Coordinates of N, CA and C in Angstrom, one line a residue:
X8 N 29.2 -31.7 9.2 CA 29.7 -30.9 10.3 C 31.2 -30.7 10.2
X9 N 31.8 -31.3 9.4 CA 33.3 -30.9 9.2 C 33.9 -29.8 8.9
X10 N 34.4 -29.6 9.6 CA 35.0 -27.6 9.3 C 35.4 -27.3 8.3
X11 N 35.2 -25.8 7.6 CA 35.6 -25.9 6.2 C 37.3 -25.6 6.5
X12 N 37.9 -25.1 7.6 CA 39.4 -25.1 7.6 C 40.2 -26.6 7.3
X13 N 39.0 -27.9 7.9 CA 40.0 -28.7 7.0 C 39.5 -29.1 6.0
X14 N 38.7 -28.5 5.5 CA 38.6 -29.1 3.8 C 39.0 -28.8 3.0
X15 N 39.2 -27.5 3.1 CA 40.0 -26.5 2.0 C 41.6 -26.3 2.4
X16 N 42.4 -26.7 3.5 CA 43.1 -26.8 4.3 C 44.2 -25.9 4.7
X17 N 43.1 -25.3 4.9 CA 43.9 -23.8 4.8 C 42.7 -22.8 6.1
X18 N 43.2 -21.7 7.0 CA 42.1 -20.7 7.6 C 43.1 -19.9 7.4
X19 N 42.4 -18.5 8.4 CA 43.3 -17.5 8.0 C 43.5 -16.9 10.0
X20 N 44.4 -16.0 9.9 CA 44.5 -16.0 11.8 C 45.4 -15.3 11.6
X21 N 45.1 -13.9 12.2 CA 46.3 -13.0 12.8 C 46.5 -12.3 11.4
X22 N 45.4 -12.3 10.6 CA 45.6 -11.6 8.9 C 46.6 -12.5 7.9
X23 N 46.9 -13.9 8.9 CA 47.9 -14.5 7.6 C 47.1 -15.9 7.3
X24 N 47.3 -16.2 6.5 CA 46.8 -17.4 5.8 C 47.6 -18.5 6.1
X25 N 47.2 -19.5 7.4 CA 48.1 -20.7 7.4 C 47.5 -21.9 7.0
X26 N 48.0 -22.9 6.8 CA 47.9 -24.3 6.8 C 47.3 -25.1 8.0
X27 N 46.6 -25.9 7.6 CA 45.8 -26.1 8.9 C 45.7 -27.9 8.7
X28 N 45.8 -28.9 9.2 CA 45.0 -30.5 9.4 C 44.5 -30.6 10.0
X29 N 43.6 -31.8 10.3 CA 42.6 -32.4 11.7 C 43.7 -33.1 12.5
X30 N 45.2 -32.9 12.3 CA 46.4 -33.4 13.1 C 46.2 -32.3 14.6
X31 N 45.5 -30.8 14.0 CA 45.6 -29.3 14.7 C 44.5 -28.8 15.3
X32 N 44.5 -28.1 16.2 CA 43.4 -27.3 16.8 C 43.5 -26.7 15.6
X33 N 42.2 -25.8 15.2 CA 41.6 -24.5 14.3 C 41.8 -23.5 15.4
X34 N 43.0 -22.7 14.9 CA 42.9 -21.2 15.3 C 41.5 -20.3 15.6
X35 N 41.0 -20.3 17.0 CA 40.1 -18.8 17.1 C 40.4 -17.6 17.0
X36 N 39.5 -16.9 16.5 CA 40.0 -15.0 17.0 C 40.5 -15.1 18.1
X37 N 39.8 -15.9 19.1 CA 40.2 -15.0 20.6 C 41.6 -15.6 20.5
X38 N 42.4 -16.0 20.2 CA 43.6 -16.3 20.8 C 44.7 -15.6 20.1
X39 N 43.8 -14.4 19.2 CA 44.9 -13.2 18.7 C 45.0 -12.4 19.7
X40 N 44.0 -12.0 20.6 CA 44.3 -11.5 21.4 C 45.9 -11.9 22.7
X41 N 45.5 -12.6 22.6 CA 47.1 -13.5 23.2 C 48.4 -12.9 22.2
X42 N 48.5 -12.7 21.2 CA 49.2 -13.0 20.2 C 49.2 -10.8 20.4
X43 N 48.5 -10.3 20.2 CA 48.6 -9.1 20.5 C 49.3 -8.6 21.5
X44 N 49.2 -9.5 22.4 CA 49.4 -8.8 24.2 C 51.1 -8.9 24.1
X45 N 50.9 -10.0 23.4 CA 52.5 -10.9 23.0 C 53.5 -9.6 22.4
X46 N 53.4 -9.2 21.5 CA 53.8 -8.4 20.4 C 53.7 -7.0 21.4
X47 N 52.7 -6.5 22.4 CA 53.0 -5.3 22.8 C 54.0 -5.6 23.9
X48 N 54.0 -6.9 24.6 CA 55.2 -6.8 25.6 C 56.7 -6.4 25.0
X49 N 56.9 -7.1 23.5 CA 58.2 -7.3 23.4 C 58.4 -5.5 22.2
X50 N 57.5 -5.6 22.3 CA 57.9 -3.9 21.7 C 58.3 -2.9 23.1
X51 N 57.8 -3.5 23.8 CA 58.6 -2.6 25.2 C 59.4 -2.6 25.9
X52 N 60.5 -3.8 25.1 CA 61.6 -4.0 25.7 C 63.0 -4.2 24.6
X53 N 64.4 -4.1 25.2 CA 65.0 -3.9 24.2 C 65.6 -4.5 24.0
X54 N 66.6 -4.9 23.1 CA 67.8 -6.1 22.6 C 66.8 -7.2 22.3
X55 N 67.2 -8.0 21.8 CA 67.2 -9.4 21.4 C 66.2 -10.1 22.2
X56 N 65.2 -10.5 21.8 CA 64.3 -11.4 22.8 C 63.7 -12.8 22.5
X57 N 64.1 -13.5 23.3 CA 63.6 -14.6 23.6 C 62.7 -15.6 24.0
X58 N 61.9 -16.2 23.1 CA 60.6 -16.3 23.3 C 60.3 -18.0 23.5
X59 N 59.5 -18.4 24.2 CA 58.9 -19.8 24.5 C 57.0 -20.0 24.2
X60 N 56.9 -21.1 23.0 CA 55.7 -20.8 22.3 C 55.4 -22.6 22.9
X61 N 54.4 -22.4 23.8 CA 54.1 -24.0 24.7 C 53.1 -24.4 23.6
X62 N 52.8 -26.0 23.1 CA 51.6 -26.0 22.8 C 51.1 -25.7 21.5
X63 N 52.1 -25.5 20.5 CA 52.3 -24.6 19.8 C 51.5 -25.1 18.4
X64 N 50.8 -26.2 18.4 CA 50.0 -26.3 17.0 C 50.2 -26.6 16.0
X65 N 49.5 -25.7 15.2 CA 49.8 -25.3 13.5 C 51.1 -24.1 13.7
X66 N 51.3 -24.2 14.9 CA 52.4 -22.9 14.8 C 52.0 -21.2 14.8
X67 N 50.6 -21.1 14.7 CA 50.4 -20.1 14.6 C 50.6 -18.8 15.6
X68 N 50.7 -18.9 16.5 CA 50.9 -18.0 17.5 C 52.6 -17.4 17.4
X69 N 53.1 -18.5 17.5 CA 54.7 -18.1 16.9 C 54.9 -17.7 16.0
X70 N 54.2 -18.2 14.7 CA 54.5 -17.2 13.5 C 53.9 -16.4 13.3
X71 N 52.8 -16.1 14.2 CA 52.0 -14.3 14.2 C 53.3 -13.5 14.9
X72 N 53.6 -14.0 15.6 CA 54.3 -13.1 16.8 C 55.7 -13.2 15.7
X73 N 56.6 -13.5 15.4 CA 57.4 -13.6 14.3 C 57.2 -12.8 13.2
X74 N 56.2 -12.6 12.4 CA 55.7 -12.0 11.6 C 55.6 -10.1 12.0
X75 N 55.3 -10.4 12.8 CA 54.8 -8.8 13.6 C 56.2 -8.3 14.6
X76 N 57.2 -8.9 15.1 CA 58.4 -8.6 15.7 C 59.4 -8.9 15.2
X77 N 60.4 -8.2 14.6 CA 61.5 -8.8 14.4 C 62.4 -9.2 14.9
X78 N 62.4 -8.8 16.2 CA 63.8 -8.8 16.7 C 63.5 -10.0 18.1
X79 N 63.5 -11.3 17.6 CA 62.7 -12.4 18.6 C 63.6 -13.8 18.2
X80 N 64.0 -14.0 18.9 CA 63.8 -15.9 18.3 C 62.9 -16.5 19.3
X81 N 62.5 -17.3 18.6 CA 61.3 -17.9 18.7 C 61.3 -20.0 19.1
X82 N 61.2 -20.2 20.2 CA 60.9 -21.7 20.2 C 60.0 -22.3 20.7
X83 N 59.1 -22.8 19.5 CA 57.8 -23.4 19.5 C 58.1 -25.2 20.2
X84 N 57.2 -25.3 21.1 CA 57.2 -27.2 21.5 C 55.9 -27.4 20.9
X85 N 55.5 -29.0 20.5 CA 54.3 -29.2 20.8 C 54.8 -31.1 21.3
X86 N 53.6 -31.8 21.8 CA 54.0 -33.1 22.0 C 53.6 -34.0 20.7
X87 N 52.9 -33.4 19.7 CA 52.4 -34.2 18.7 C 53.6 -33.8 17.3
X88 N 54.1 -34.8 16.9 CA 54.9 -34.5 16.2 C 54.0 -34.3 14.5
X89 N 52.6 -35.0 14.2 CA 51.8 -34.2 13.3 C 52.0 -33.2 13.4
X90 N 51.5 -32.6 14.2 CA 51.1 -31.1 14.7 C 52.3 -30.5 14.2
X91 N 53.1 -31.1 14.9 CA 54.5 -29.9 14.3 C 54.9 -30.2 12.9
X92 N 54.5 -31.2 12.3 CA 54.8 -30.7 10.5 C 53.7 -30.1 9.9
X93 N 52.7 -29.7 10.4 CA 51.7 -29.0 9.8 C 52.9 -26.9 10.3
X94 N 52.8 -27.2 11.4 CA 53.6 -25.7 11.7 C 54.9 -25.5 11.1
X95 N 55.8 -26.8 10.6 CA 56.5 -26.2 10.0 C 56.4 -25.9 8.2
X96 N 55.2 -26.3 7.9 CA 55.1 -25.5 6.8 C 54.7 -23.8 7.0
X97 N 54.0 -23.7 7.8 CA 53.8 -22.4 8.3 C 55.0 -21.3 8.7
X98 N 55.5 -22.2 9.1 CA 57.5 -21.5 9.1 C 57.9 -20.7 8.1
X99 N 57.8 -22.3 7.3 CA 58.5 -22.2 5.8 C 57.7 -21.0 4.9
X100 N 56.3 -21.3 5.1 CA 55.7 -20.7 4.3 C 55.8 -19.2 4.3
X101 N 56.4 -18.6 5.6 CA 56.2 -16.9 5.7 C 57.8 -16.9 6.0
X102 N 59.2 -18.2 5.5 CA 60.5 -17.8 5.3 C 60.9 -17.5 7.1
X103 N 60.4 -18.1 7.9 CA 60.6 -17.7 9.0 C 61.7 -19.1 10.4
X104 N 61.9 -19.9 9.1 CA 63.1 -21.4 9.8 C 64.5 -20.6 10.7
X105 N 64.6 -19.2 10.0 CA 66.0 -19.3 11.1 C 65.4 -18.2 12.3
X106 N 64.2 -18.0 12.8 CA 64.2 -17.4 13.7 C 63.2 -17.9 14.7
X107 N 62.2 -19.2 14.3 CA 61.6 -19.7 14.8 C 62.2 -21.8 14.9
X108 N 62.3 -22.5 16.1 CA 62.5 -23.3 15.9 C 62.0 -24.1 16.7
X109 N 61.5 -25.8 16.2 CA 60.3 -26.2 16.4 C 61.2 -27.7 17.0
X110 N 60.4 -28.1 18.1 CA 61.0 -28.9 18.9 C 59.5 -29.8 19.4
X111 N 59.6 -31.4 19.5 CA 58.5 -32.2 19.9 C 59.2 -32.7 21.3
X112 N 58.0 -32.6 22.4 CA 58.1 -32.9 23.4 C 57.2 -32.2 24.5
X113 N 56.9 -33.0 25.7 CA 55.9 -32.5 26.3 C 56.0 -31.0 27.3
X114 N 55.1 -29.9 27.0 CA 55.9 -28.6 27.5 C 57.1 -28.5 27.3
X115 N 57.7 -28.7 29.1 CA 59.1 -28.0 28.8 C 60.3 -29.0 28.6
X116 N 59.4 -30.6 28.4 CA 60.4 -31.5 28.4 C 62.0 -31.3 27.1
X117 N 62.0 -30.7 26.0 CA 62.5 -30.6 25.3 C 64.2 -29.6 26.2
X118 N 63.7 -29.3 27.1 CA 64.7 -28.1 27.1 C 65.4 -28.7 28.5
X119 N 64.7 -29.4 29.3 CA 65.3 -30.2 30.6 C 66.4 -30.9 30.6
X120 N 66.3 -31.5 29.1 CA 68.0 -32.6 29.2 C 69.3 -31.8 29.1
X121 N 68.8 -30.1 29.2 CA 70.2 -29.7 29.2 C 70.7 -29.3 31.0
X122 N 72.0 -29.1 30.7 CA 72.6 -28.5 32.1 C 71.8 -27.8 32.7
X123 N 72.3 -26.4 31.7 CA 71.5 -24.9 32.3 C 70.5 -25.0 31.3
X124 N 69.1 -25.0 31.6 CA 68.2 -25.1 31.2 C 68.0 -23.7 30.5
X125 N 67.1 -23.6 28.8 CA 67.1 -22.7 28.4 C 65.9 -21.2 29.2
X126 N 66.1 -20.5 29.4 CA 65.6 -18.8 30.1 C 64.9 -18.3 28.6
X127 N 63.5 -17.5 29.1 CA 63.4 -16.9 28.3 C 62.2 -15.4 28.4
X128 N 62.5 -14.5 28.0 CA 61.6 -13.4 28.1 C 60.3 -13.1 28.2
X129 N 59.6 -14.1 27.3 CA 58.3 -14.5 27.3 C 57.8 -16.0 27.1
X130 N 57.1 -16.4 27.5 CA 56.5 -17.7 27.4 C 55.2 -17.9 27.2
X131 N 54.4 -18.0 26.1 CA 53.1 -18.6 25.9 C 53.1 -19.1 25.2
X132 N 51.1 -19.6 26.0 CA 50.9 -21.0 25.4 C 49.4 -20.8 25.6
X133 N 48.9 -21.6 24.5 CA 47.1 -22.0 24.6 C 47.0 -23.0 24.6
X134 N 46.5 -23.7 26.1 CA 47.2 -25.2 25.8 C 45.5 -25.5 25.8
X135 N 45.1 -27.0 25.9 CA 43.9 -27.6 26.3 C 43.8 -27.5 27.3
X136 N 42.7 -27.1 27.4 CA 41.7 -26.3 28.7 C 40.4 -26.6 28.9
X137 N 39.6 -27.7 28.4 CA 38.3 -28.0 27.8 C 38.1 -28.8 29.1
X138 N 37.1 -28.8 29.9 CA 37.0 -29.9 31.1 C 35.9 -31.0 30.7
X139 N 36.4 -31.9 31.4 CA 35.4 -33.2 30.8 C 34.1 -32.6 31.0
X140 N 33.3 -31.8 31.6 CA 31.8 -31.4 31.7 C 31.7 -30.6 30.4
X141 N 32.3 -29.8 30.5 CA 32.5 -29.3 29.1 C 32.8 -29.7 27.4
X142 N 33.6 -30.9 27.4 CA 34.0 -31.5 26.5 C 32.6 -32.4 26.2
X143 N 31.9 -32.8 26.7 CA 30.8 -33.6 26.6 C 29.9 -32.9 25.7
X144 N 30.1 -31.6 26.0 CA 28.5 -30.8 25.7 C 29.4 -29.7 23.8
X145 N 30.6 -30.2 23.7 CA 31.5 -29.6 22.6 C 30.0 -30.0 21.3
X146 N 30.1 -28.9 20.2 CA 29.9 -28.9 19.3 C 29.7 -30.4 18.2
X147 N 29.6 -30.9 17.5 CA 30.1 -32.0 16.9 C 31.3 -31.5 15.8
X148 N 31.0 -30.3 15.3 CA 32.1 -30.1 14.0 C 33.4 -30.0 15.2
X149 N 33.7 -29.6 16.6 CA 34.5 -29.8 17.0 C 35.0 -30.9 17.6
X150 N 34.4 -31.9 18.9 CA 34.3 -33.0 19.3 C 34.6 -33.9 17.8
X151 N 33.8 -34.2 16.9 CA 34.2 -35.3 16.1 C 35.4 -34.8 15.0
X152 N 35.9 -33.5 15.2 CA 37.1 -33.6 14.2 C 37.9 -33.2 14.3
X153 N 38.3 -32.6 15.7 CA 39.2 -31.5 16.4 C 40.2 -32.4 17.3
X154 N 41.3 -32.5 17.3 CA 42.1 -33.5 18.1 C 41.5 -33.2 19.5
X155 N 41.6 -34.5 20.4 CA 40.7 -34.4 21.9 C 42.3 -34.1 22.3
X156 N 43.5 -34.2 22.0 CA 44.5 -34.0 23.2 C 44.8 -32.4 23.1
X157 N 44.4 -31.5 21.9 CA 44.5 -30.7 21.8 C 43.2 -29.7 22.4
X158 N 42.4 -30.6 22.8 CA 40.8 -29.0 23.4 C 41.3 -30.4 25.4
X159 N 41.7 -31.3 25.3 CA 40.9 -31.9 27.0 C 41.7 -31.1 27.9
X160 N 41.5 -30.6 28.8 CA 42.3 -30.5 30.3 C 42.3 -31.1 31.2
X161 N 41.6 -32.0 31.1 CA 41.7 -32.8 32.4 C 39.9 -32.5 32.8
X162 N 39.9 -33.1 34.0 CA 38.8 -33.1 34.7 C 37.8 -32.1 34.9
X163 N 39.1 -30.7 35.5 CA 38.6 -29.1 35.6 C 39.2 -28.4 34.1
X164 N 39.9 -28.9 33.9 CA 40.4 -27.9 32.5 C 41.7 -27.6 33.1
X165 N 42.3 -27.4 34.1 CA 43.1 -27.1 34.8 C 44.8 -27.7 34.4
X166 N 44.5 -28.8 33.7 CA 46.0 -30.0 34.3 C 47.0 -29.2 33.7
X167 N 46.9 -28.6 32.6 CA 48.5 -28.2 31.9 C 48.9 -27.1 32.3
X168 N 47.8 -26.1 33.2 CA 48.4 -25.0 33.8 C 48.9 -25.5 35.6
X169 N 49.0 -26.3 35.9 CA 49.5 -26.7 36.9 C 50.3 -27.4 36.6
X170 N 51.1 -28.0 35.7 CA 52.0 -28.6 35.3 C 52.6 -27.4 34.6
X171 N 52.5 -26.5 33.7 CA 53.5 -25.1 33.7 C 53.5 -24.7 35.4
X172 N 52.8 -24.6 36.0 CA 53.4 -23.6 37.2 C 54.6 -24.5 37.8
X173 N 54.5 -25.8 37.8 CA 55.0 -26.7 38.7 C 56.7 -26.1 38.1
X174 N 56.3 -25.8 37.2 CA 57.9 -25.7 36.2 C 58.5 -24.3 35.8
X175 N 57.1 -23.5 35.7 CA 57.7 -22.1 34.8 C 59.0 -21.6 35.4
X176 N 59.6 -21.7 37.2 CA 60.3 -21.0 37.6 C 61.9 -20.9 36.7
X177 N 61.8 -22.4 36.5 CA 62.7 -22.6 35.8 C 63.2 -22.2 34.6
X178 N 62.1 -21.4 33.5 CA 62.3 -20.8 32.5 C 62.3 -19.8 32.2
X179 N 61.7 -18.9 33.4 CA 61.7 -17.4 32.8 C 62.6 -16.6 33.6
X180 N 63.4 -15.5 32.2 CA 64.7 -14.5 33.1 C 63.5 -13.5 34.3
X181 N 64.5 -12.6 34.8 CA 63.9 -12.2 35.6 C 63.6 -10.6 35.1
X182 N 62.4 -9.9 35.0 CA 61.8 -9.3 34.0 C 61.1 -9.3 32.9
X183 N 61.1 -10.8 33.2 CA 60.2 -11.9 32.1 C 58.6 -11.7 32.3
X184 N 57.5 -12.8 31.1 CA 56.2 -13.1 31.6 C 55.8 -14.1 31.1
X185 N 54.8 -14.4 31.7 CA 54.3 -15.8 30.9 C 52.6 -15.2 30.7
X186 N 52.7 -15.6 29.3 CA 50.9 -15.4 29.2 C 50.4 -16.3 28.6
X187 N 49.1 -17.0 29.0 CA 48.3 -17.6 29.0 C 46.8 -17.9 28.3
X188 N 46.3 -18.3 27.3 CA 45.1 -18.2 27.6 C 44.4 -19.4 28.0
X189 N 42.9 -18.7 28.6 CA 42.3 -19.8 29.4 C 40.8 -19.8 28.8
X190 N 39.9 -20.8 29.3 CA 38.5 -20.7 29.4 C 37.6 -19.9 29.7
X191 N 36.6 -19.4 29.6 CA 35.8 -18.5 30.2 C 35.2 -19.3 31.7
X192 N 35.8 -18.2 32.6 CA 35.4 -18.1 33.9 C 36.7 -19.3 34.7
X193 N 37.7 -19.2 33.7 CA 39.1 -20.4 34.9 C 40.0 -19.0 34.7
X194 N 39.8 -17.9 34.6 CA 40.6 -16.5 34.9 C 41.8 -17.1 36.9
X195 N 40.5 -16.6 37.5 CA 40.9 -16.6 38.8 C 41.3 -18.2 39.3
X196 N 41.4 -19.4 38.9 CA 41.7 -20.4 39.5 C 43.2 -20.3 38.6
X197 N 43.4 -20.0 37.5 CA 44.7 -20.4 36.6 C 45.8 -18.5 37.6
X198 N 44.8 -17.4 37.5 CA 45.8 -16.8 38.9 C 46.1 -17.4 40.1
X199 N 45.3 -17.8 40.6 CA 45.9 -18.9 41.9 C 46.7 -19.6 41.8
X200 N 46.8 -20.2 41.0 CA 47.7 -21.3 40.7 C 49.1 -20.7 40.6
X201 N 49.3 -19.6 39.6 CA 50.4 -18.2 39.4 C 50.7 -18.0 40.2
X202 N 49.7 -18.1 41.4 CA 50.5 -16.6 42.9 C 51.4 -17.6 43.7
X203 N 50.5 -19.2 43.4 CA 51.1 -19.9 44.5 C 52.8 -20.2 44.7
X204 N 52.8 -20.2 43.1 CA 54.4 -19.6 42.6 C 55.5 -18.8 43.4
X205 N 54.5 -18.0 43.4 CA 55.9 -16.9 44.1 C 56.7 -16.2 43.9
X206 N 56.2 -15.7 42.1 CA 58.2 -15.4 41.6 C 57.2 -13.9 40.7
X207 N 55.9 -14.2 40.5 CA 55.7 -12.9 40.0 C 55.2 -11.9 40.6
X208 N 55.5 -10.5 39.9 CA 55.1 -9.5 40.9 C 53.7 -8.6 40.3
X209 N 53.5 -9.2 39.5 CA 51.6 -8.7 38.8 C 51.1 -9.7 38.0
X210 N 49.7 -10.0 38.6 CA 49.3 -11.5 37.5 C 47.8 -10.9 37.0
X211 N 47.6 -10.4 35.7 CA 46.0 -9.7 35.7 C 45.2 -10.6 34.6
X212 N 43.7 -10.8 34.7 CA 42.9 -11.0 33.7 C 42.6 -10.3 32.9
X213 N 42.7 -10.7 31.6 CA 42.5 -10.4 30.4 C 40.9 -10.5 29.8
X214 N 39.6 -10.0 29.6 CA 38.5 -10.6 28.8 C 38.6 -10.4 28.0
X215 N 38.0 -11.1 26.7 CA 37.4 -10.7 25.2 C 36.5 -10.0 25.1
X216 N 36.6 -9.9 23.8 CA 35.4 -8.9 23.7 C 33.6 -9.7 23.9
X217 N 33.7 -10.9 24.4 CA 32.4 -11.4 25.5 C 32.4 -11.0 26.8
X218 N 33.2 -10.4 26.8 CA 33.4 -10.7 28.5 C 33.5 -11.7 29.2
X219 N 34.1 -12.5 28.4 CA 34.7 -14.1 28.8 C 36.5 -13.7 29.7
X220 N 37.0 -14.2 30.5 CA 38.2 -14.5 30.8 C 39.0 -15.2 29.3
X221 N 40.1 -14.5 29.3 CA 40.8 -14.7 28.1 C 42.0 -15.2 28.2
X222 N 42.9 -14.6 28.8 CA 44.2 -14.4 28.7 C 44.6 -14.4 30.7
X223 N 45.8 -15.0 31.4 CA 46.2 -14.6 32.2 C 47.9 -14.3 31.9
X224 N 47.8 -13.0 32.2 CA 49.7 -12.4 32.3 C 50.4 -12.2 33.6
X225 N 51.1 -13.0 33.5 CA 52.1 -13.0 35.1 C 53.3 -12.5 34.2
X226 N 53.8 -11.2 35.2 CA 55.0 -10.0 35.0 C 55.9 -10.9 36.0
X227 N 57.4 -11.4 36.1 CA 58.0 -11.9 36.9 C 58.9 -10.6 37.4
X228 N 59.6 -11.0 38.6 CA 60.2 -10.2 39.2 C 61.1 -9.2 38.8

């Protein structure tokens, strides 16, 4: 039941070939879509842009979005510091160290010990979202080989997107967004949580091509 991404240690995602350990979630399709939505926002805006990659893995979402935008810096967190040497080969590997940079700590703990806390244009993240009813009933090639801190959310799946909202205000400029993906069918509870906010002025669902809930994007003011 072991996945062939860590046996051969390597998958491919977003058309590029990364580096992968059982340190990492395994990249799905659906979370290119995330990575797409990502790449049309910042093509629609100009100068220099600033990016926040929560959660960040093998790295791949930042160095898809990297890969595909030039004009970005890029700062990946994750809390597992495995995780983040598996992504900084992924850096290294597509030559991308001076515009992406990789920081261990929980969310947005990494950027808090400063004064002015760092602002940024965009912010995503695919964090764990797996709820314990759900996690029970996981796959075995997943459940037995897939980090549990990387698929659990808590009880509903919920915990890490209420722990971003509790915080996002403080990170995004204003004409910013933060996008999201979620579980099939936590669409409308992870927008609630968004509105309770207050700071954005459009929060929409995103489906895959299941017609699953995919993606939530909050446009800030």
């Amino acid at each position: 039941n072991e996945p062939i991404a860590y046996i051969i240690g390597r998958t491919e995602f977003y058309s590029l070939e990364l580096d992968i350990t059982s340190d990492c979630l395994i990249p799905r399709p659906e979370t290119e879509l995330l990575v797409e939505r990502a790449i049309d926002f910042l093509r629609g805006r100009a100068g220099r842009q600033s990016v926040c990659d929560l959660c960040t893995g093998c790295g791949c979402i930042a160095v898809s979005i990297a890969e595909n935008f030039n004009d970005a810096d890029i700062t990946a967190t994750d809390i597992s510091e495995a995780a983040l040497k598996v992504a900084e080969k992924n850096v290294q590997k597509y030559k991308l160290g001076d515009r992406i940079k990789l920081l261990c700590g929980d969310l947005f703990d990494p950027f808090i010990q400063h004064i002015e806390p760092a602002r940024f244009d965009l912010i995503v993240c695919n964090p764990p979202y797996v709820s314990a009813a759900d996690y029970k009933t996981l796959d075995k090639s997943v459940k037995d080989y897939e980090p549990k801190e990387a698929l659990y959310g808590g009880e509903d799946g919920l915990d890490i997107y209420r722990r971003i909202s509790e915080r996002i205000c403080e990170f995004l400029k204003p004409d910013s967004a933060l996008m999201v993906e979620v579980g099939y069918g936590q669409g409308k509870s992870v927008k609630e949580l968004l509105e309770g906010v207050r700071i954005f002025s459009e929060i929409t669902i995103e489906k895959d091509f299941q017609n699953n809930d995919r993606i939530v994007i909050a446009k800030k003011f």
